Amino acid sequence: MSTPFELTMKVRDYECDMEGIVNNAVYQNYLEHTRHEMILSRGISFAELVEQQIHVVVARADIRYKSPLRSRDEFVVTCSARVEGLKIFFDQEVRQLPDRKLCVQATFTCAALVNGRLAAIPELTNKLIDVAD
Amino acid sequence: MSTPFELTMKVRDYECDMEGIVNNAVYQNYLEHTRHEMILSRGISFAELVEQQIHVVVARADIRYKSPLRSRDEFVVTCSARVEGLKIFFDQEVRQLPDRKLCVQATFTCAALVNGRLAAIPELTNKLIDVAD
Amino acid sequence: MSTPFELTMKVRDYECDMEGIVNNAVYQNYLEHTRHEMILSRGISFAELVEQQIHVVVARADIRYKSPLRSRDEFVVTCSARVEGLKIFFDQEVRQLPDRKLCVQATFTCAALVNGRLAAIPELTNKLIDVAD
Amino acid sequence: MSTPFELTMKVRDYECDMEGIVNNAVYQNYLEHTRHEMILSRGISFAELVEQQIHVVVARADIRYKSPLRSRDEFVVTCSARVEGLKIFFDQEVRQLPDRKLCVQATFTCAALVNGRLAAIPELTNKLIDVAD
């Protein structure tokens, strides 16, 4: 399992819906952006992966909504990765600042496709999960 | 369980990302819009629910991505509801037209809150699940 | 000048903001989608343009907001094109149904770039503006 | 005229379209978020304005696209305000970092409505334009 990665963001007004709370789909934007920033922070280059015909795809998103964020709330999105067989799991949370109240808990199941087939990509997964552990 | 509801839509270019496929979060937009249209089609008025301090919230979204939609694809989103205790489940699919290829399969777990507390709302759930069955 | 093109759409709840009205940026989505559908309806293939290294870009968007759309409103977006020198102008309106009340009036100034340079593309502009006129 | 306000942001992958560049409508999100943050930074409370039935609306958006932003680009959005009669103008720019290359130049024309009628709101405009100047 990887060291958790964290990204701090702030709700933008256009992300809120008629009820004055962040729309459910927008959390997926926050979660995706954080996964991508985590992957970059581990020195993984999407461009190089794509050159090798490797595509990392989301197979499943399991998102539990606990408490809504509102206009101008600041929050942190966490991300840690684990690998089981050919699957890469990203466990993520959205927590409202300053008290880190849990807003959203999610697990994304991803897989690497090479030429459209599931494949193990150690150069990807090793970087993702802190091989030193 | 309810009679399935269906809504036909078409991918808009701005919904596609750098890989030329519909971004994962956008399917939540499609799925939410279809749920709201289904609820309206059953004669349920959000305005009246809110006047009675009833809020229907999503507690969990479980979304499985099977095959991506691309620019200008036409597709149908289905929705059927079932009630278990205080939970309302919406089972949904996104299927590409014309061959109805399965793109996304999702279950949304919802609940009705009255003054912030979980409550059974028979006037809502009866309309949703076709009591005649 | 071209025969006007029209596309009918319906507001989706996630497009509305905290004030219960469609967010200003979302009209650009409606306007872009209608321009792209108009271009397709004239038999112009983006894929073929891109193969020839032709990129059609928006240089300016001038949008006047007259009256807001709300949740579930139906509306029509119109589009007509005119060409002046190397510029292509798209004049567009968003009108609420059923009475066609004017909501938004916009002009988009576009240009075709070939290898990054402005160029006249008669095979594009002729199709766009109904040469028969 | 007001002291310019600046906000630094970073492109998120879901904001990019099929061509790998930020979609034109997304810049309106960036520009709106920056205007709202500027207004807050001047100690203006939307909640208090709304309590007094004052609504600030965008009447016109004039946006010139100069150079596109791409995935992960960092950029700054500037905003300064000026008042002419009953109109409030926000002059804004999007500039790519680190060299501050101009990407977008925009002017938003806004007005304050009290009970649906145009009105001068000195307590708003004075805070916006740095009366001390």
XYZ file of C-alpha atoms in Angstrom:
532
model
C 0.000 0.000 0.000
C 1.169 3.490 -0.806
C 1.869 6.502 1.361
C -1.283 8.648 1.187
C -1.191 11.606 -1.159
C -3.152 14.778 -0.343
C -4.366 17.740 -2.364
C -6.102 20.816 -0.934
C -8.818 22.536 -2.987
C -11.648 25.031 -2.533
C -15.227 24.745 -3.769
C -15.963 27.037 -6.720
C -19.475 28.495 -6.927
C -20.212 26.979 -10.359
C -19.707 23.511 -8.840
C -22.727 23.965 -6.553
C -26.250 23.072 -7.616
C -29.702 24.455 -6.886
C -29.579 23.205 -3.294
C -26.399 25.191 -2.648
C -24.255 22.070 -2.284
C -21.562 20.578 -4.506
C -23.213 18.394 -7.152
C -22.540 14.663 -6.707
C -20.768 14.328 -10.071
C -18.311 17.115 -9.204
C -16.728 15.004 -6.451
C -15.668 12.621 -9.221
C -13.832 15.570 -10.812
C -12.067 16.285 -7.498
C -11.202 12.595 -7.021
C -9.903 12.150 -10.605
C -7.800 15.315 -10.424
C -6.230 14.078 -7.183
C -5.473 10.612 -8.628
C -3.816 12.204 -11.655
C -1.748 14.551 -9.464
C -0.708 11.581 -7.281
C 0.381 9.582 -10.323
C 2.404 12.544 -11.598
C 3.961 13.025 -8.157
C 5.268 9.445 -8.360
C 7.121 10.238 -11.561
C 4.779 8.294 -13.809
C 4.378 9.824 -17.258
C 1.025 9.296 -18.978
C 2.660 10.328 -22.247
C 5.246 7.526 -21.963
C 2.573 4.996 -20.998
C 0.444 5.946 -23.992
C 3.512 5.716 -26.295
C 3.833 2.112 -25.111
C 0.120 1.576 -25.854
C -0.646 1.283 -22.133
C -4.017 2.700 -21.061
C -5.041 2.887 -17.410
C -8.842 2.750 -17.201
C -11.374 3.021 -14.392
C -13.435 -0.155 -14.222
C -15.489 0.755 -11.148
C -16.226 3.792 -9.001
C -17.729 3.147 -5.569
C -18.533 6.485 -3.916
C -20.159 6.996 -0.521
C -21.560 10.452 0.183
C -21.404 11.323 3.899
C -21.739 15.101 4.217
C -22.015 17.807 1.544
C -19.536 20.552 0.746
C -20.866 24.086 0.156
C -19.770 27.232 -1.626
C -16.216 28.277 -0.713
C -15.547 25.335 1.621
C -11.918 24.299 1.658
C -11.212 20.586 1.629
C -8.496 17.995 1.207
C -8.685 14.966 -1.085
C -6.561 11.969 -0.085
C -5.445 9.084 -2.272
C -3.597 5.859 -1.600
C -3.050 2.962 -4.000
C -2.923 -0.820 -3.557
C -2.409 -3.571 -6.133
C -4.133 -6.970 -6.157
C -3.380 -9.152 -9.159
C -4.083 -7.102 -12.275
C -6.212 -4.582 -10.396
C -5.073 -1.239 -8.987
C -7.274 0.164 -6.215
C -7.280 3.845 -5.293
C -8.796 4.506 -1.854
C -9.806 8.134 -1.550
C -11.492 10.508 0.858
C -12.769 14.062 0.659
C -12.482 15.835 4.027
C -13.716 19.338 4.810
C -11.238 21.764 6.358
C -10.316 22.866 8.942
C -11.663 19.932 11.012
C -11.219 17.192 8.365
C -14.884 16.160 8.573
C -15.457 13.180 6.250
C -17.543 14.198 3.195
C -16.935 11.432 0.658
C -15.276 8.010 0.797
C -14.502 6.295 -2.503
C -12.689 3.365 -4.033
C -11.766 3.368 -7.711
C -10.835 0.067 -9.332
C -8.481 0.546 -12.251
C -6.655 -1.726 -14.666
C -3.943 -1.328 -17.279
C -4.802 -2.313 -20.834
C -2.087 -3.081 -23.383
C -3.513 -3.305 -26.867
C -6.925 -3.635 -25.256
C -5.915 -6.558 -22.977
C -5.454 -6.545 -19.212
C -1.788 -6.607 -18.324
C 0.537 -6.282 -15.310
C 2.688 -3.151 -15.616
C 5.292 -3.410 -12.827
C 7.004 -0.136 -13.835
C 3.667 1.544 -13.155
C 2.540 -0.305 -10.032
C 5.951 -0.271 -8.351
C 6.097 3.499 -8.566
C 2.529 3.756 -7.374
C 2.826 1.672 -4.233
C 6.206 2.651 -2.800
C 8.152 -0.552 -3.437
C 10.340 0.188 -0.456
C 7.518 -1.094 1.784
C -39.752 -3.027 -8.529
C -40.673 -0.386 -11.035
C -41.231 -0.483 -14.777
C -37.961 0.657 -16.340
C -37.803 4.256 -17.514
C -35.703 5.187 -20.542
C -34.238 8.411 -21.872
C -32.366 8.809 -25.168
C -29.491 11.292 -25.375
C -26.521 12.113 -27.609
C -22.939 12.767 -26.574
C -21.947 16.434 -26.836
C -18.333 17.182 -27.834
C -17.598 19.167 -24.668
C -18.374 16.045 -22.617
C -15.401 14.193 -24.144
C -11.904 14.376 -22.703
C -8.398 14.298 -24.150
C -8.719 10.627 -25.065
C -11.787 11.375 -27.193
C -14.125 9.487 -24.870
C -16.832 10.693 -22.490
C -15.220 11.617 -19.153
C -16.123 9.228 -16.304
C -17.809 11.944 -14.232
C -20.111 12.917 -17.103
C -21.937 9.567 -16.873
C -23.070 10.678 -13.405
C -24.649 13.713 -15.108
C -26.467 11.425 -17.569
C -27.567 9.072 -14.784
C -28.780 11.902 -12.486
C -30.695 13.604 -15.292
C -32.438 10.309 -16.106
C -33.351 9.681 -12.447
C -34.818 13.175 -12.157
C -36.804 12.761 -15.384
C -38.096 9.369 -14.155
C -39.188 10.872 -10.835
C -41.002 13.689 -12.665
C -42.649 11.177 -15.009
C -44.156 9.451 -11.945
C -45.863 12.667 -10.908
C -43.559 13.356 -7.977
C -42.940 17.048 -7.348
C -39.577 17.980 -5.824
C -41.042 21.375 -4.936
C -43.796 19.759 -2.845
C -41.320 17.401 -1.189
C -39.060 20.307 -0.245
C -42.050 22.268 1.086
C -42.626 19.324 3.452
C -38.924 19.430 4.418
C -38.286 16.116 2.627
C -34.865 15.806 0.967
C -33.960 12.802 -1.166
C -30.183 12.316 -1.047
C -27.721 9.967 -2.740
C -25.843 7.945 -0.110
C -23.846 5.748 -2.500
C -23.020 5.569 -6.199
C -21.643 2.265 -7.491
C -20.713 2.669 -11.147
C -19.157 0.016 -13.401
C -17.581 1.221 -16.635
C -17.811 -1.400 -19.405
C -17.273 0.404 -22.706
C -16.751 4.094 -23.488
C -19.033 6.432 -25.430
C -17.462 8.780 -28.000
C -18.313 12.071 -29.671
C -21.825 12.091 -31.170
C -22.752 8.568 -30.020
C -26.439 8.187 -29.294
C -27.356 6.225 -26.214
C -30.205 5.325 -23.913
C -30.132 5.567 -20.108
C -32.457 3.224 -18.228
C -33.680 3.540 -14.662
C -35.747 1.314 -12.400
C -36.391 1.747 -8.678
C -36.728 -0.660 -5.781
C -37.350 -0.003 -2.086
C -35.814 -1.934 0.829
C -36.582 -0.584 4.293
C -35.666 3.089 4.316
C -33.454 2.777 1.229
C -34.436 3.491 -2.364
C -32.251 1.818 -4.987
C -32.054 3.067 -8.556
C -30.622 0.458 -10.962
C -29.402 2.146 -14.125
C -27.666 1.327 -17.360
C -26.172 3.379 -20.181
C -26.456 1.548 -23.518
C -25.055 2.727 -26.829
C -27.433 2.910 -29.781
C -28.362 1.427 -32.145
C -27.260 -2.003 -30.812
C -27.762 -1.251 -27.097
C -24.196 -2.224 -26.225
C -23.711 -1.941 -22.447
C -21.469 1.026 -21.545
C -22.158 1.658 -17.862
C -24.026 -0.214 -15.141
C -24.786 1.648 -11.918
C -26.724 1.416 -8.687
C -27.527 4.544 -6.700
C -28.600 4.139 -3.072
C -30.834 6.982 -1.940
C -32.707 7.875 1.225
C -35.307 10.430 2.248
C -34.404 12.814 5.043
C -37.076 14.682 7.005
C -35.519 17.387 9.170
C -32.200 15.637 8.667
C -33.469 12.226 9.813
C -34.050 9.096 7.709
C -37.758 8.546 7.157
C -40.130 6.359 5.169
C -42.098 8.450 2.655
C -44.800 6.133 1.250
C -46.278 8.870 -0.977
C -42.882 9.021 -2.661
C -41.946 5.348 -2.810
C -45.412 4.151 -3.875
C -45.342 6.411 -6.900
C -41.800 5.346 -7.674
C -42.304 1.591 -7.670
C -45.671 1.090 -9.387
C -47.757 -0.086 -6.418
C -50.074 -1.962 -8.749
C -47.401 -4.706 -9.024
C -25.580 34.129 -45.012
C -26.789 30.660 -44.151
C -30.245 29.272 -43.528
C -30.671 29.215 -39.743
C -30.125 25.878 -38.028
C -32.102 25.000 -34.877
C -31.652 22.486 -32.093
C -34.127 21.879 -29.260
C -32.793 20.973 -25.803
C -33.980 20.817 -22.197
C -32.236 22.173 -19.113
C -30.734 19.432 -16.927
C -30.745 20.034 -13.163
C -26.947 19.747 -12.832
C -26.602 22.720 -15.204
C -28.305 25.043 -12.696
C -26.415 26.880 -9.988
C -27.197 28.004 -6.450
C -29.657 30.621 -7.660
C -31.699 27.957 -9.471
C -30.806 29.285 -12.910
C -28.576 27.909 -15.657
C -24.956 28.950 -14.990
C -23.607 31.501 -17.494
C -20.824 29.175 -18.720
C -23.330 26.411 -19.543
C -24.851 28.500 -22.337
C -21.466 28.263 -24.077
C -21.885 24.480 -23.938
C -25.348 24.776 -25.537
C -24.054 27.197 -28.185
C -20.984 25.072 -29.038
C -23.024 21.866 -29.279
C -25.435 23.600 -31.674
C -22.604 24.954 -33.847
C -21.056 21.489 -34.072
C -24.403 19.904 -34.972
C -24.982 22.591 -37.625
C -21.549 21.958 -39.145
C -22.229 18.212 -39.232
C -25.661 18.829 -40.794
C -23.902 20.644 -43.668
C -21.844 17.548 -44.451
C -18.598 18.950 -43.083
C -16.340 16.337 -41.512
C -14.069 17.509 -38.699
C -12.027 14.328 -39.140
C -11.303 15.187 -42.785
C -10.465 18.794 -41.890
C -8.030 17.659 -39.202
C -6.430 15.160 -41.646
C -5.717 18.176 -43.860
C -4.233 20.011 -40.834
C -7.167 22.461 -40.827
C -8.262 23.646 -37.379
C -11.331 25.838 -36.894
C -10.861 27.913 -33.734
C -12.997 30.389 -31.794
C -11.248 33.766 -31.644
C -14.019 35.675 -29.848
C -17.258 34.953 -28.004
C -19.635 37.876 -27.489
C -22.563 36.727 -25.356
C -25.479 38.863 -24.175
C -27.589 37.469 -21.355
C -31.217 38.624 -21.552
C -33.301 36.252 -19.436
C -32.308 33.134 -17.485
C -33.369 29.535 -18.133
C -34.388 27.408 -15.153
C -34.587 23.716 -14.260
C -36.441 21.679 -16.900
C -37.091 24.605 -19.268
C -37.177 23.574 -22.898
C -35.407 25.843 -25.346
C -34.200 26.135 -28.893
C -30.709 27.235 -29.950
C -30.401 28.807 -33.392
C -27.277 29.222 -35.492
C -26.536 30.932 -38.786
C -23.136 31.546 -40.379
C -21.662 34.377 -42.412
C -18.179 34.788 -43.884
C -16.203 38.044 -44.101
C -12.669 37.733 -45.413
C -10.918 35.055 -43.395
C -13.440 35.240 -40.555
C -16.486 33.022 -40.053
C -19.200 34.509 -37.841
C -21.820 32.352 -36.122
C -24.860 34.347 -34.965
C -26.752 32.418 -32.332
C -29.731 32.760 -30.027
C -31.119 30.763 -27.137
C -34.914 31.046 -26.955
C -37.124 29.556 -24.261
C -40.034 27.387 -25.384
C -42.930 27.432 -25.968
C -43.051 31.226 -26.562
C -39.491 31.631 -27.950
C -38.608 34.273 -25.354
C -35.061 35.521 -26.028
C -32.631 34.320 -23.330
C -29.190 34.704 -24.885
C -27.859 36.376 -28.025
C -24.309 35.555 -29.093
C -21.828 36.000 -31.915
C -18.833 33.703 -32.205
C -15.942 34.782 -34.437
C -14.056 31.805 -35.816
C -11.145 31.302 -38.173
C -9.529 28.383 -39.947
C -5.873 27.701 -39.230
C -3.722 25.648 -41.601
C -0.394 24.773 -40.005
C -1.096 27.503 -37.467
C -1.764 30.203 -40.097
C -5.061 31.868 -41.001
C -6.350 30.548 -44.308
C -9.438 30.675 -46.522
C -11.044 27.238 -46.791
C -13.698 27.526 -49.527
C -14.735 23.856 -49.228
C -15.649 24.637 -45.607
C -17.217 28.077 -45.972
C -19.206 27.207 -49.116
C -20.909 24.334 -47.343
C -21.504 26.517 -44.307
C -23.221 29.434 -46.017
C -25.474 27.780 -48.589
C -23.635 28.642 -51.811
C -26.886 28.531 -53.736
C -27.724 31.981 -52.291
C -10.697 51.635 -11.351
C -9.708 48.977 -8.884
C -6.381 47.451 -7.944
C -6.082 44.255 -9.975
C -6.864 41.024 -8.166
C -5.062 37.795 -9.099
C -5.750 34.116 -8.558
C -3.406 31.264 -9.529
C -4.915 27.975 -10.728
C -3.851 24.804 -12.542
C -5.622 23.085 -15.422
C -7.352 19.859 -14.395
C -7.426 17.046 -16.973
C -11.250 16.851 -17.037
C -11.326 20.484 -18.219
C -9.557 19.554 -21.483
C -11.420 18.420 -24.568
C -10.696 16.019 -27.418
C -8.036 18.326 -28.845
C -6.120 18.252 -25.558
C -6.800 21.923 -24.818
C -9.029 23.576 -22.222
C -12.593 23.818 -23.583
C -13.696 27.381 -24.377
C -16.565 27.308 -21.860
C -14.220 26.322 -19.017
C -12.445 29.698 -19.169
C -15.788 31.220 -18.143
C -15.639 29.018 -15.038
C -12.108 30.287 -14.272
C -13.157 33.915 -14.886
C -16.334 33.646 -12.757
C -14.493 31.973 -9.880
C -11.893 34.764 -9.921
C -14.581 37.506 -9.955
C -16.329 35.886 -6.988
C -13.052 35.551 -5.059
C -12.231 39.203 -5.820
C -15.644 40.335 -4.569
C -15.182 38.304 -1.382
C -11.689 39.735 -0.905
C -13.231 43.227 -0.879
C -15.449 42.290 2.041
C -18.645 42.132 0.017
C -21.095 39.522 1.244
C -23.356 37.957 -1.364
C -25.586 36.694 1.444
C -26.141 40.247 2.728
C -26.787 41.543 -0.786
C -29.372 38.831 -1.418
C -31.040 39.584 1.953
C -31.507 43.133 0.662
C -32.949 41.737 -2.596
C -29.886 42.894 -4.537
C -28.844 40.615 -7.394
C -25.671 41.220 -9.390
C -26.112 39.758 -12.877
C -23.893 39.371 -15.932
C -25.418 41.219 -18.892
C -22.623 40.573 -21.373
C -19.485 38.449 -21.683
C -16.957 39.466 -24.326
C -14.162 36.890 -24.434
C -11.159 36.878 -26.788
C -9.244 33.626 -27.083
C -5.546 34.214 -27.821
C -3.691 31.015 -26.953
C -4.935 27.736 -25.458
C -4.080 26.240 -22.075
C -3.280 22.512 -21.897
C -3.338 19.751 -19.305
C -1.519 20.712 -16.086
C -0.617 24.251 -17.203
C -0.484 26.713 -14.336
C -2.020 30.098 -14.950
C -3.094 33.301 -13.268
C -6.484 35.002 -13.718
C -6.572 38.755 -13.151
C -9.591 40.920 -12.432
C -10.119 44.645 -12.081
C -13.415 46.512 -11.815
C -14.660 49.868 -13.105
C -18.052 51.531 -12.748
C -19.812 53.625 -15.414
C -23.303 54.784 -14.542
C -25.300 51.723 -13.500
C -22.869 49.295 -15.124
C -19.980 47.482 -13.450
C -17.247 46.275 -15.808
C -14.828 43.509 -14.881
C -11.709 43.448 -17.085
C -10.026 40.079 -16.859
C -7.122 38.153 -18.318
C -5.933 34.564 -18.199
C -2.138 34.338 -18.416
C -0.116 31.139 -18.586
C 2.698 30.692 -16.059
C 5.582 31.026 -15.702
C 5.959 33.597 -18.523
C 2.493 35.182 -18.214
C 1.674 34.541 -21.870
C -1.760 35.998 -22.645
C -4.351 33.231 -23.207
C -7.708 34.964 -22.789
C -8.813 38.590 -22.495
C -12.370 39.255 -21.352
C -14.728 41.983 -20.243
C -17.845 41.150 -18.264
C -20.582 43.785 -18.035
C -22.617 43.428 -14.856
C -25.468 45.297 -13.243
C -27.203 45.273 -9.876
C -30.928 44.518 -9.830
C -33.110 45.512 -6.879
C -36.520 43.911 -7.140
C -35.750 43.251 -10.784
C -34.841 46.885 -11.571
C -31.408 48.345 -12.349
C -30.098 50.286 -9.378
C -26.944 52.019 -8.163
C -25.525 50.234 -5.102
C -22.768 52.506 -3.736
C -21.996 50.167 -0.818
C -21.142 47.543 -3.433
C -19.353 49.641 -6.053
C -17.335 51.655 -3.523
C -15.878 48.484 -2.053
C -15.228 47.118 -5.531
C -13.296 50.046 -6.939
C -11.116 51.167 -4.043
C -12.723 54.549 -3.358
C -9.493 55.773 -1.838
C -8.105 56.174 -5.383
